[in-house]
Amino acid sequence: MTALQQQDPEIFSLIQQEEVRQHNKIRLIASENYVSSAVLEATGSILTNKYSEGYPGKRYYEGQQLIDQIESIAIDRAKAVFGAEHVNVQPYSGSPANMAVYLAFLKPGDTILGMALPHGGHLTHGSKVSISGKYFNAVSYALNEEGILDYEEIRNKALECKPKILIAGHSAYPRILDFAKFREIADEVGALLMVDMAHFAGLVAGGVHPSPFPYADVVTTTTHKSLRGPRGAMIMCKAEYAKAIDKAVFPGMQGGPHDSTTAAIAVALKEASTDSFKKYTAQVVENAASLADVLIEKGFNLVTGGTENHLMLIDLSNKNITGKQAAKALDAAGIVLNCNSVPFDKRKPFDPSGIRLGTCAITSRGFAKAEMVILGNMMDRVVNNFEDSAVLAEIAQEVQALCDKFPAPGLEHIAK
Ligand code: DSN
């Protein structure tokens, strides 16, 4: 018996059931992944016992001999992987990381310009329900009719509102961003360029997506999506902004960093610098393209007509099913993703017209082209039979049989 099993069988059992769920399901939530056992081990280590306000060599509490080394290794590895001049590995997650950037450079009421939430942007890029839209004058740019970024529209908006920060980045945009264009616009209006690469950080690390680093003043990212690390975040910036960023993270936004997360970020970054990670990210993109081909062939309407990264956004308006109905039916069939607004959606965000999916997690467990064909066919069957629980149950069994052949990282002990 493990200590947890003995002391808290209720929580132990729920975690065990979640392990089985993560093994048995095809996980397509575009922001999720499977971390390695090494990342898990660091995340669950005794480093959680330590408090370390401050930065390596400049802490408020003593006993940092080893923590300083861990944080410095994480920083150095991030610099090496991304070619960043300065790195802060302490943000608790992506949202506080973005807030820290605003705190570093803005006063309440200042203007930011980011991608509209219903068009694929993130809550923290200025949505009115987020602090980013309440404390700042948040202006947003939208996509064109085809669901593609229109850089002329971004430029016009920027010339009009003169933002202090121009934000590039997204949660649900299946295309590669033109960072050079964003830089040009930022320079024209005298704005800082912030890139939130949370979704595609792993692809940048693996060299299969253009890097924002030559262009951006500040880059934020979570560490747990395509980068396959623990739940955390980093802010990377040009050296000239290092002081402002560090001061904004601590003491501006946060107290002590989560040292166990910092260690796990270091482990993930070591993994991200390997050839096998490069191959993994190439496969993520290849899998997304293969799955997109199958779905298009089945008559699914992919926003922008396809994908260039790890994710797809599907408008189901032509399929006689809402995003929520599709997501629920797919979940019942063992295929897990989220419903999502599509650009110019006529439905409400909680009950939108689309679904979003990504290939990071399934690629981590070894799915490749053949499995994308099987998966695309299964998704089509679910959508065509979403009210037939017998068909959904049959597909769930097929999903489980497929998953049994592909043990996921960290969950090898569940595989039969
Ligand atoms: N919740 C994340 C996502 O799913 O994209 C973003 O914060």
GROMACS .gro file of C-alpha atoms and ligand atoms in nm:
model
  423
    1MET     CA    1   0.000   0.000   0.000
    2THR     CA    2   0.122   0.348  -0.074
    3ALA     CA    3   0.110   0.621   0.190
    4LEU     CA    4  -0.175   0.792   0.008
    5GLN     CA    5  -0.371   0.471  -0.024
    6GLN     CA    6  -0.336   0.418   0.350
    7GLN     CA    7  -0.406   0.772   0.467
    8ASP     CA    8  -0.666   0.888   0.219
    9PRO     CA    9  -0.817   0.600   0.025
   10GLU     CA   10  -1.086   0.829  -0.116
   11ILE     CA   11  -0.844   1.063  -0.294
   12PHE     CA   12  -0.613   0.773  -0.380
   13SER     CA   13  -0.898   0.594  -0.552
   14LEU     CA   14  -1.005   0.902  -0.746
   15ILE     CA   15  -0.649   0.959  -0.870
   16GLN     CA   16  -0.626   0.594  -0.969
   17GLN     CA   17  -0.953   0.620  -1.161
   18GLU     CA   18  -0.825   0.932  -1.333
   19GLU     CA   19  -0.510   0.740  -1.435
   20VAL     CA   20  -0.730   0.474  -1.590
   21ARG     CA   21  -0.941   0.742  -1.763
   22GLN     CA   22  -0.631   0.908  -1.908
   23HIS     CA   23  -0.513   0.570  -2.034
   24ASN     CA   24  -0.848   0.458  -2.178
   25LYS     CA   25  -0.946   0.776  -2.360
   26ILE     CA   26  -0.827   0.948  -2.674
   27ARG     CA   27  -0.741   1.286  -2.526
   28LEU     CA   28  -0.773   1.560  -2.786
   29ILE     CA   29  -0.799   1.872  -2.568
   30ALA     CA   30  -0.552   2.093  -2.753
   31SER     CA   31  -0.389   2.227  -2.437
   32GLU     CA   32  -0.335   1.890  -2.267
   33ASN     CA   33  -0.055   1.635  -2.285
   34TYR     CA   34   0.105   1.344  -2.098
   35VAL     CA   35   0.423   1.434  -1.907
   36SER     CA   36   0.704   1.185  -1.862
   37SER     CA   37   0.752   0.990  -1.540
   38ALA     CA   38   1.060   1.204  -1.473
   39VAL     CA   39   0.857   1.527  -1.493
   40LEU     CA   40   0.592   1.370  -1.267
   41GLU     CA   41   0.856   1.269  -1.014
   42ALA     CA   42   0.999   1.620  -0.992
   43THR     CA   43   0.649   1.770  -0.968
   44GLY     CA   44   0.562   1.546  -0.675
   45SER     CA   45   0.893   1.591  -0.492
   46ILE     CA   46   0.976   1.732  -0.147
   47LEU     CA   47   1.064   2.062  -0.313
   48THR     CA   48   0.702   2.149  -0.236
   49ASN     CA   49   0.816   2.199   0.126
   50LYS     CA   50   1.035   2.500   0.047
   51TYR     CA   51   0.974   2.875   0.034
   52SER     CA   52   1.204   3.079  -0.190
   53GLU     CA   53   1.080   3.437  -0.237
   54GLY     CA   54   1.324   3.621  -0.458
   55TYR     CA   55   1.560   3.495  -0.725
   56PRO     CA   56   1.877   3.282  -0.727
   57GLY     CA   57   2.139   3.456  -0.512
   58LYS     CA   58   1.885   3.714  -0.387
   59ARG     CA   59   1.635   3.539  -0.163
   60TYR     CA   60   1.446   3.660   0.140
   61TYR     CA   61   1.468   3.326   0.324
   62GLU     CA   62   1.768   3.104   0.390
   63GLY     CA   63   1.829   2.743   0.294
   64GLN     CA   64   1.838   2.807  -0.080
   65GLN     CA   65   2.168   2.631  -0.157
   66LEU     CA   66   1.999   2.368  -0.374
   67ILE     CA   67   1.691   2.561  -0.484
   68ASP     CA   68   1.914   2.830  -0.636
   69GLN     CA   69   2.089   2.565  -0.842
   70ILE     CA   70   1.760   2.415  -0.958
   71GLU     CA   71   1.615   2.750  -1.064
   72SER     CA   72   1.938   2.853  -1.238
   73ILE     CA   73   1.943   2.524  -1.433
   74ALA     CA   74   1.580   2.578  -1.540
   75ILE     CA   75   1.661   2.932  -1.657
   76ASP     CA   76   1.975   2.826  -1.845
   77ARG     CA   77   1.793   2.541  -2.017
   78ALA     CA   78   1.509   2.771  -2.126
   79LYS     CA   79   1.763   3.020  -2.265
   80ALA     CA   80   1.932   2.740  -2.459
   81VAL     CA   81   1.609   2.582  -2.592
   82PHE     CA   82   1.451   2.909  -2.705
   83GLY     CA   83   1.747   3.143  -2.753
   84ALA     CA   84   1.600   3.386  -2.498
   85GLU     CA   85   1.805   3.665  -2.342
   86HIS     CA   86   1.626   3.660  -2.007
   87VAL     CA   87   1.395   3.401  -1.849
   88ASN     CA   88   1.170   3.404  -1.545
   89VAL     CA   89   1.047   3.054  -1.457
   90GLN     CA   90   0.835   3.149  -1.157
   91PRO     CA   91   0.485   3.237  -1.292
   92TYR     CA   92   0.233   2.996  -1.146
   93SER     CA   93   0.058   2.954  -1.480
   94GLY     CA   94  -0.015   3.129  -1.809
   95SER     CA   95  -0.274   3.376  -1.684
   96PRO     CA   96  -0.057   3.518  -1.402
   97ALA     CA   97   0.236   3.528  -1.644
   98ASN     CA   98   0.038   3.749  -1.880
   99MET     CA   99  -0.082   3.965  -1.591
  100ALA     CA  100   0.278   4.009  -1.477
  101VAL     CA  101   0.372   4.140  -1.821
  102TYR     CA  102   0.091   4.397  -1.802
  103LEU     CA  103   0.198   4.493  -1.452
  104ALA     CA  104   0.554   4.542  -1.575
  105PHE     CA  105   0.466   4.782  -1.854
  106LEU     CA  106   0.116   4.925  -1.808
  107LYS     CA  107  -0.083   5.152  -1.582
  108PRO     CA  108  -0.457   5.090  -1.531
  109GLY     CA  109  -0.643   5.231  -1.831
  110ASP     CA  110  -0.356   5.185  -2.077
  111THR     CA  111  -0.439   5.025  -2.410
  112ILE     CA  112  -0.362   4.669  -2.517
  113LEU     CA  113  -0.449   4.513  -2.852
  114GLY     CA  114  -0.498   4.137  -2.882
  115MET     CA  115  -0.689   3.871  -3.071
  116ALA     CA  116  -1.059   3.864  -2.985
  117LEU     CA  117  -1.154   3.575  -2.756
  118PRO     CA  118  -1.435   3.445  -2.983
  119HIS     CA  119  -1.187   3.444  -3.271
  120GLY     CA  120  -0.927   3.229  -3.094
  121GLY     CA  121  -0.761   3.472  -2.853
  122HIS     CA  122  -0.719   3.406  -2.481
  123LEU     CA  123  -0.916   3.545  -2.186
  124THR     CA  124  -0.605   3.726  -2.065
  125HIS     CA  125  -0.555   3.905  -2.398
  126GLY     CA  126  -0.818   4.162  -2.303
  127SER     CA  127  -1.150   3.982  -2.268
  128LYS     CA  128  -1.403   4.198  -2.085
  129VAL     CA  129  -1.467   3.921  -1.830
  130SER     CA  130  -1.096   3.902  -1.743
  131ILE     CA  131  -0.897   4.145  -1.532
  132SER     CA  132  -0.705   4.219  -1.852
  133GLY     CA  133  -1.019   4.371  -2.002
  134LYS     CA  134  -1.141   4.535  -1.683
  135TYR     CA  135  -0.824   4.719  -1.573
  136PHE     CA  136  -0.696   4.809  -1.918
  137ASN     CA  137  -0.846   4.959  -2.230
  138ALA     CA  138  -0.855   4.634  -2.423
  139VAL     CA  139  -0.906   4.652  -2.797
  140SER     CA  140  -0.928   4.338  -3.007
  141TYR     CA  141  -0.861   4.239  -3.364
  142ALA     CA  142  -1.077   3.983  -3.542
  143LEU     CA  143  -1.029   3.726  -3.816
  144ASN     CA  144  -1.149   3.767  -4.172
  145GLU     CA  145  -1.441   3.572  -4.323
  146GLU     CA  146  -1.216   3.270  -4.389
  147GLY     CA  147  -1.108   3.269  -4.026
  148ILE     CA  148  -0.757   3.394  -4.109
  149LEU     CA  149  -0.569   3.682  -3.944
  150ASP     CA  150  -0.584   3.995  -4.152
  151TYR     CA  151  -0.265   4.191  -4.084
  152GLU     CA  152  -0.397   4.501  -4.254
  153GLU     CA  153  -0.690   4.500  -4.009
  154ILE     CA  154  -0.449   4.456  -3.715
  155ARG     CA  155  -0.239   4.746  -3.846
  156ASN     CA  156  -0.544   4.970  -3.885
  157LYS     CA  157  -0.665   4.885  -3.536
  158ALA     CA  158  -0.318   4.952  -3.396
  159LEU     CA  159  -0.292   5.288  -3.576
  160GLU     CA  160  -0.633   5.378  -3.437
  161CYS     CA  161  -0.591   5.276  -3.074
  162LYS     CA  162  -0.211   5.312  -3.035
  163PRO     CA  163  -0.166   5.022  -2.793
  164LYS     CA  164   0.118   5.012  -2.543
  165ILE     CA  165   0.130   4.636  -2.592
  166LEU     CA  166   0.042   4.447  -2.909
  167ILE     CA  167  -0.033   4.082  -2.831
  168ALA     CA  168   0.020   3.796  -3.074
  169GLY     CA  169  -0.086   3.449  -2.968
  170HIS     CA  170  -0.395   3.235  -2.930
  171SER     CA  171  -0.579   2.945  -2.776
  172ALA     CA  172  -0.765   2.829  -3.084
  173TYR     CA  173  -0.603   2.943  -3.409
  174PRO     CA  174  -0.484   2.664  -3.639
  175ARG     CA  175  -0.242   2.874  -3.845
  176ILE     CA  176   0.115   2.995  -3.804
  177LEU     CA  177   0.153   3.357  -3.699
  178ASP     CA  178   0.361   3.604  -3.899
  179PHE     CA  179   0.580   3.742  -3.622
  180ALA     CA  180   0.772   3.972  -3.858
  181LYS     CA  181   0.444   4.139  -3.956
  182PHE     CA  182   0.344   4.180  -3.592
  183ARG     CA  183   0.688   4.338  -3.522
  184GLU     CA  184   0.646   4.579  -3.810
  185ILE     CA  185   0.306   4.690  -3.678
  186ALA     CA  186   0.435   4.722  -3.321
  187ASP     CA  187   0.726   4.936  -3.444
  188GLU     CA  188   0.498   5.155  -3.653
  189VAL     CA  189   0.282   5.244  -3.352
  190GLY     CA  190   0.556   5.234  -3.086
  191ALA     CA  191   0.411   4.933  -2.901
  192LEU     CA  192   0.586   4.652  -2.720
  193LEU     CA  193   0.530   4.317  -2.892
  194MET     CA  194   0.422   4.039  -2.659
  195VAL     CA  195   0.387   3.686  -2.796
  196ASP     CA  196   0.189   3.435  -2.592
  197MET     CA  197   0.316   3.107  -2.735
  198ALA     CA  198   0.151   2.883  -2.474
  199HIS     CA  199  -0.009   2.659  -2.733
  200PHE     CA  200   0.285   2.617  -2.968
  201ALA     CA  201   0.587   2.651  -2.735
  202GLY     CA  202   0.675   2.285  -2.780
  203LEU     CA  203   0.658   2.320  -3.156
  204VAL     CA  204   0.896   2.618  -3.138
  205ALA     CA  205   1.131   2.418  -2.913
  206GLY     CA  206   1.120   2.129  -3.159
  207GLY     CA  207   1.192   2.355  -3.455
  208VAL     CA  208   0.867   2.281  -3.639
  209HIS     CA  209   0.711   2.626  -3.588
  210PRO     CA  210   0.874   2.967  -3.648
  211SER     CA  211   1.025   3.119  -3.338
  212PRO     CA  212   0.890   3.448  -3.204
  213PHE     CA  213   1.222   3.529  -3.040
  214PRO     CA  214   1.393   3.741  -3.299
  215TYR     CA  215   1.082   3.962  -3.308
  216ALA     CA  216   0.913   3.977  -2.968
  217ASP     CA  217   1.004   4.200  -2.676
  218VAL     CA  218   0.838   3.958  -2.436
  219VAL     CA  219   0.729   3.598  -2.481
  220THR     CA  220   0.503   3.420  -2.234
  221THR     CA  221   0.422   3.053  -2.229
  222THR     CA  222   0.270   2.785  -2.016
  223THR     CA  223   0.492   2.483  -1.975
  224HIS     CA  224   0.232   2.206  -1.980
  225LYS     CA  225   0.085   2.208  -2.329
  226SER     CA  226   0.293   2.117  -2.635
  227LEU     CA  227   0.609   2.170  -2.423
  228ARG     CA  228   0.507   1.866  -2.214
  229GLY     CA  229   0.617   1.996  -1.876
  230PRO     CA  230   0.441   2.053  -1.543
  231ARG     CA  231   0.156   2.301  -1.486
  232GLY     CA  232   0.353   2.626  -1.483
  233ALA     CA  233   0.470   2.912  -1.701
  234MET     CA  234   0.768   3.121  -1.807
  235ILE     CA  235   0.822   3.477  -1.921
  236MET     CA  236   1.111   3.535  -2.157
  237CYS     CA  237   1.224   3.877  -2.268
  238LYS     CA  238   1.495   4.094  -2.408
  239ALA     CA  239   1.766   4.168  -2.151
  240GLU     CA  240   1.659   4.532  -2.125
  241TYR     CA  241   1.323   4.427  -1.977
  242ALA     CA  242   1.461   4.170  -1.733
  243LYS     CA  243   1.435   4.389  -1.423
  244ALA     CA  244   1.081   4.505  -1.497
  245ILE     CA  245   0.960   4.149  -1.561
  246ASP     CA  246   1.127   3.999  -1.253
  247LYS     CA  247   0.990   4.276  -1.032
  248ALA     CA  248   0.641   4.228  -1.173
  249VAL     CA  249   0.641   3.851  -1.109
  250PHE     CA  250   0.782   3.888  -0.758
  251PRO     CA  251   0.686   4.084  -0.556
  252GLY     CA  252   0.434   4.236  -0.800
  253MET     CA  253   0.208   3.939  -0.875
  254GLN     CA  254   0.322   3.648  -0.665
  255GLY     CA  255   0.484   3.528  -0.345
  256GLY     CA  256   0.714   3.230  -0.331
  257PRO     CA  257   0.771   3.027  -0.646
  258HIS     CA  258   0.660   2.663  -0.661
  259ASP     CA  259   1.003   2.501  -0.646
  260SER     CA  260   0.876   2.155  -0.736
  261THR     CA  261   0.730   2.302  -1.055
  262THR     CA  262   1.057   2.483  -1.128
  263ALA     CA  263   1.245   2.154  -1.104
  264ALA     CA  264   0.994   1.981  -1.328
  265ILE     CA  265   1.021   2.266  -1.582
  266ALA     CA  266   1.398   2.208  -1.584
  267VAL     CA  267   1.342   1.836  -1.650
  268ALA     CA  268   1.093   1.908  -1.929
  269LEU     CA  269   1.335   2.154  -2.090
  270LYS     CA  270   1.610   1.892  -2.085
  271GLU     CA  271   1.370   1.659  -2.265
  272ALA     CA  272   1.274   1.937  -2.508
  273SER     CA  273   1.636   1.973  -2.617
  274THR     CA  274   1.663   1.614  -2.740
  275ASP     CA  275   1.630   1.475  -3.091
  276SER     CA  276   1.343   1.256  -2.979
  277PHE     CA  277   1.147   1.567  -2.878
  278LYS     CA  278   1.215   1.717  -3.222
  279LYS     CA  279   1.074   1.401  -3.380
  280TYR     CA  280   0.778   1.415  -3.142
  281THR     CA  281   0.687   1.770  -3.242
  282ALA     CA  282   0.722   1.691  -3.613
  283GLN     CA  283   0.482   1.400  -3.558
  284VAL     CA  284   0.237   1.626  -3.368
  285VAL     CA  285   0.212   1.853  -3.673
  286GLU     CA  286   0.200   1.560  -3.917
  287ASN     CA  287  -0.076   1.395  -3.715
  288ALA     CA  288  -0.279   1.715  -3.711
  289ALA     CA  289  -0.247   1.744  -4.088
  290SER     CA  290  -0.343   1.376  -4.140
  291LEU     CA  291  -0.645   1.399  -3.911
  292ALA     CA  292  -0.751   1.723  -4.081
  293ASP     CA  293  -0.739   1.547  -4.420
  294VAL     CA  294  -0.961   1.263  -4.297
  295LEU     CA  295  -1.210   1.499  -4.137
  296ILE     CA  296  -1.228   1.724  -4.443
  297GLU     CA  297  -1.290   1.418  -4.656
  298LYS     CA  298  -1.580   1.331  -4.424
  299GLY     CA  299  -1.734   1.673  -4.485
  300PHE     CA  300  -1.621   1.848  -4.168
  301ASN     CA  301  -1.577   2.221  -4.204
  302LEU     CA  302  -1.235   2.307  -4.064
  303VAL     CA  303  -1.202   2.677  -3.986
  304THR     CA  304  -0.934   2.821  -4.220
  305GLY     CA  305  -0.962   2.503  -4.429
  306GLY     CA  306  -0.707   2.304  -4.231
  307THR     CA  307  -0.420   2.336  -3.987
  308GLU     CA  308  -0.052   2.431  -3.978
  309ASN     CA  309   0.008   2.355  -3.612
  310HIS     CA  310  -0.118   2.103  -3.356
  311LEU     CA  311  -0.483   2.213  -3.345
  312MET     CA  312  -0.802   2.221  -3.543
  313LEU     CA  313  -1.117   2.420  -3.501
  314ILE     CA  314  -1.425   2.263  -3.656
  315ASP     CA  315  -1.745   2.449  -3.736
  316LEU     CA  316  -2.026   2.193  -3.704
  317SER     CA  317  -2.302   2.417  -3.838
  318ASN     CA  318  -2.329   2.197  -4.151
  319LYS     CA  319  -2.356   1.877  -3.945
  320ASN     CA  320  -2.683   1.934  -3.765
  321ILE     CA  321  -2.518   1.911  -3.425
  322THR     CA  322  -2.395   2.176  -3.181
  323GLY     CA  323  -2.044   2.189  -3.040
  324LYS     CA  324  -2.168   2.091  -2.696
  325GLN     CA  325  -2.370   1.794  -2.828
  326ALA     CA  326  -2.070   1.675  -3.027
  327ALA     CA  327  -1.829   1.715  -2.735
  328LYS     CA  328  -2.065   1.523  -2.502
  329ALA     CA  329  -2.124   1.243  -2.753
  330LEU     CA  330  -1.751   1.215  -2.829
  331ASP     CA  331  -1.678   1.199  -2.455
  332ALA     CA  332  -1.930   0.916  -2.420
  333ALA     CA  333  -1.744   0.739  -2.701
  334GLY     CA  334  -1.407   0.786  -2.526
  335ILE     CA  335  -1.284   1.079  -2.737
  336VAL     CA  336  -1.229   1.384  -2.521
  337LEU     CA  337  -1.217   1.741  -2.649
  338ASN     CA  338  -1.394   2.071  -2.587
  339CYS     CA  339  -1.672   2.261  -2.757
  340ASN     CA  340  -1.551   2.595  -2.885
  341SER     CA  341  -1.680   2.913  -3.043
  342VAL     CA  342  -1.593   2.956  -3.406
  343PRO     CA  343  -1.532   3.295  -3.567
  344PHE     CA  344  -1.859   3.487  -3.617
  345ASP     CA  345  -2.042   3.221  -3.414
  346LYS     CA  346  -2.415   3.281  -3.389
  347ARG     CA  347  -2.437   3.065  -3.077
  348LYS     CA  348  -2.334   3.152  -2.718
  349PRO     CA  349  -1.984   3.062  -2.581
  350PHE     CA  350  -2.123   2.795  -2.343
  351ASP     CA  351  -2.318   2.632  -2.626
  352PRO     CA  352  -2.118   2.718  -2.937
  353SER     CA  353  -2.114   2.582  -3.292
  354GLY     CA  354  -1.771   2.427  -3.292
  355ILE     CA  355  -1.522   2.191  -3.135
  356ARG     CA  356  -1.147   2.233  -3.085
  357LEU     CA  357  -0.899   1.949  -3.087
  358GLY     CA  358  -0.525   1.898  -3.084
  359THR     CA  359  -0.276   1.617  -3.137
  360CYS     CA  360  -0.017   1.677  -2.861
  361ALA     CA  361  -0.137   1.412  -2.615
  362ILE     CA  362  -0.218   1.136  -2.863
  363THR     CA  363   0.120   1.184  -3.028
  364SER     CA  364   0.291   1.146  -2.690
  365ARG     CA  365   0.141   0.797  -2.665
  366GLY     CA  366   0.263   0.705  -3.012
  367PHE     CA  367  -0.036   0.757  -3.240
  368ALA     CA  368   0.068   0.816  -3.601
  369LYS     CA  369  -0.094   0.834  -3.944
  370ALA     CA  370  -0.278   0.499  -3.929
  371GLU     CA  371  -0.438   0.595  -3.598
  372MET     CA  372  -0.541   0.935  -3.740
  373VAL     CA  373  -0.742   0.755  -4.008
  374ILE     CA  374  -0.909   0.532  -3.747
  375LEU     CA  375  -0.974   0.833  -3.522
  376GLY     CA  376  -1.119   1.049  -3.802
  377ASN     CA  377  -1.356   0.768  -3.896
  378MET     CA  378  -1.463   0.719  -3.534
  379MET     CA  379  -1.530   1.091  -3.492
  380ASP     CA  380  -1.743   1.089  -3.804
  381ARG     CA  381  -1.944   0.793  -3.673
  382VAL     CA  382  -2.000   0.967  -3.340
  383VAL     CA  383  -2.121   1.287  -3.500
  384ASN     CA  384  -2.356   1.095  -3.732
  385ASN     CA  385  -2.496   0.886  -3.444
  386PHE     CA  386  -2.471   1.124  -3.152
  387GLU     CA  387  -2.809   1.028  -3.009
  388ASP     CA  388  -2.751   0.652  -3.032
  389SER     CA  389  -2.597   0.540  -2.705
  390ALA     CA  390  -2.537   0.185  -2.834
  391VAL     CA  391  -2.316   0.315  -3.117
  392LEU     CA  392  -2.132   0.545  -2.875
  393ALA     CA  393  -2.069   0.254  -2.637
  394GLU     CA  394  -1.942   0.040  -2.924
  395ILE     CA  395  -1.698   0.313  -3.029
  396ALA     CA  396  -1.585   0.357  -2.666
  397GLN     CA  397  -1.481  -0.010  -2.669
  398GLU     CA  398  -1.289   0.036  -2.992
  399VAL     CA  399  -1.122   0.344  -2.842
  400GLN     CA  400  -1.016   0.148  -2.537
  401ALA     CA  401  -0.878  -0.138  -2.746
  402LEU     CA  402  -0.675   0.113  -2.947
  403CYS     CA  403  -0.550   0.288  -2.634
  404ASP     CA  404  -0.438  -0.044  -2.485
  405LYS     CA  405  -0.190  -0.073  -2.772
  406PHE     CA  406  -0.040   0.269  -2.695
  407PRO     CA  407   0.065   0.308  -2.330
  408ALA     CA  408   0.091   0.677  -2.244
  409PRO     CA  409   0.399   0.829  -2.077
  410GLY     CA  410   0.364   0.815  -1.699
  411LEU     CA  411   0.082   0.561  -1.729
  412GLU     CA  412   0.268   0.255  -1.854
  413HIS     CA  413   0.161   0.068  -1.539
  414ILE     CA  414  -0.206   0.095  -1.645
  415ALA     CA  415  -0.152  -0.068  -1.985
  416LYS     CA  416  -0.272  -0.426  -1.998
  417DSN     N1  417  -0.729   2.665  -2.104
  417DSN     C1  418  -0.623   2.677  -2.202
  417DSN     C2  419  -0.662   2.615  -2.331
  417DSN     O1  420  -0.733   2.516  -2.327
  417DSN     O2  421  -0.624   2.664  -2.438
  417DSN     C3  422  -0.581   2.815  -2.219
  417DSN     O3  423  -0.567   2.877  -2.095
   0.00000   0.00000   0.00000
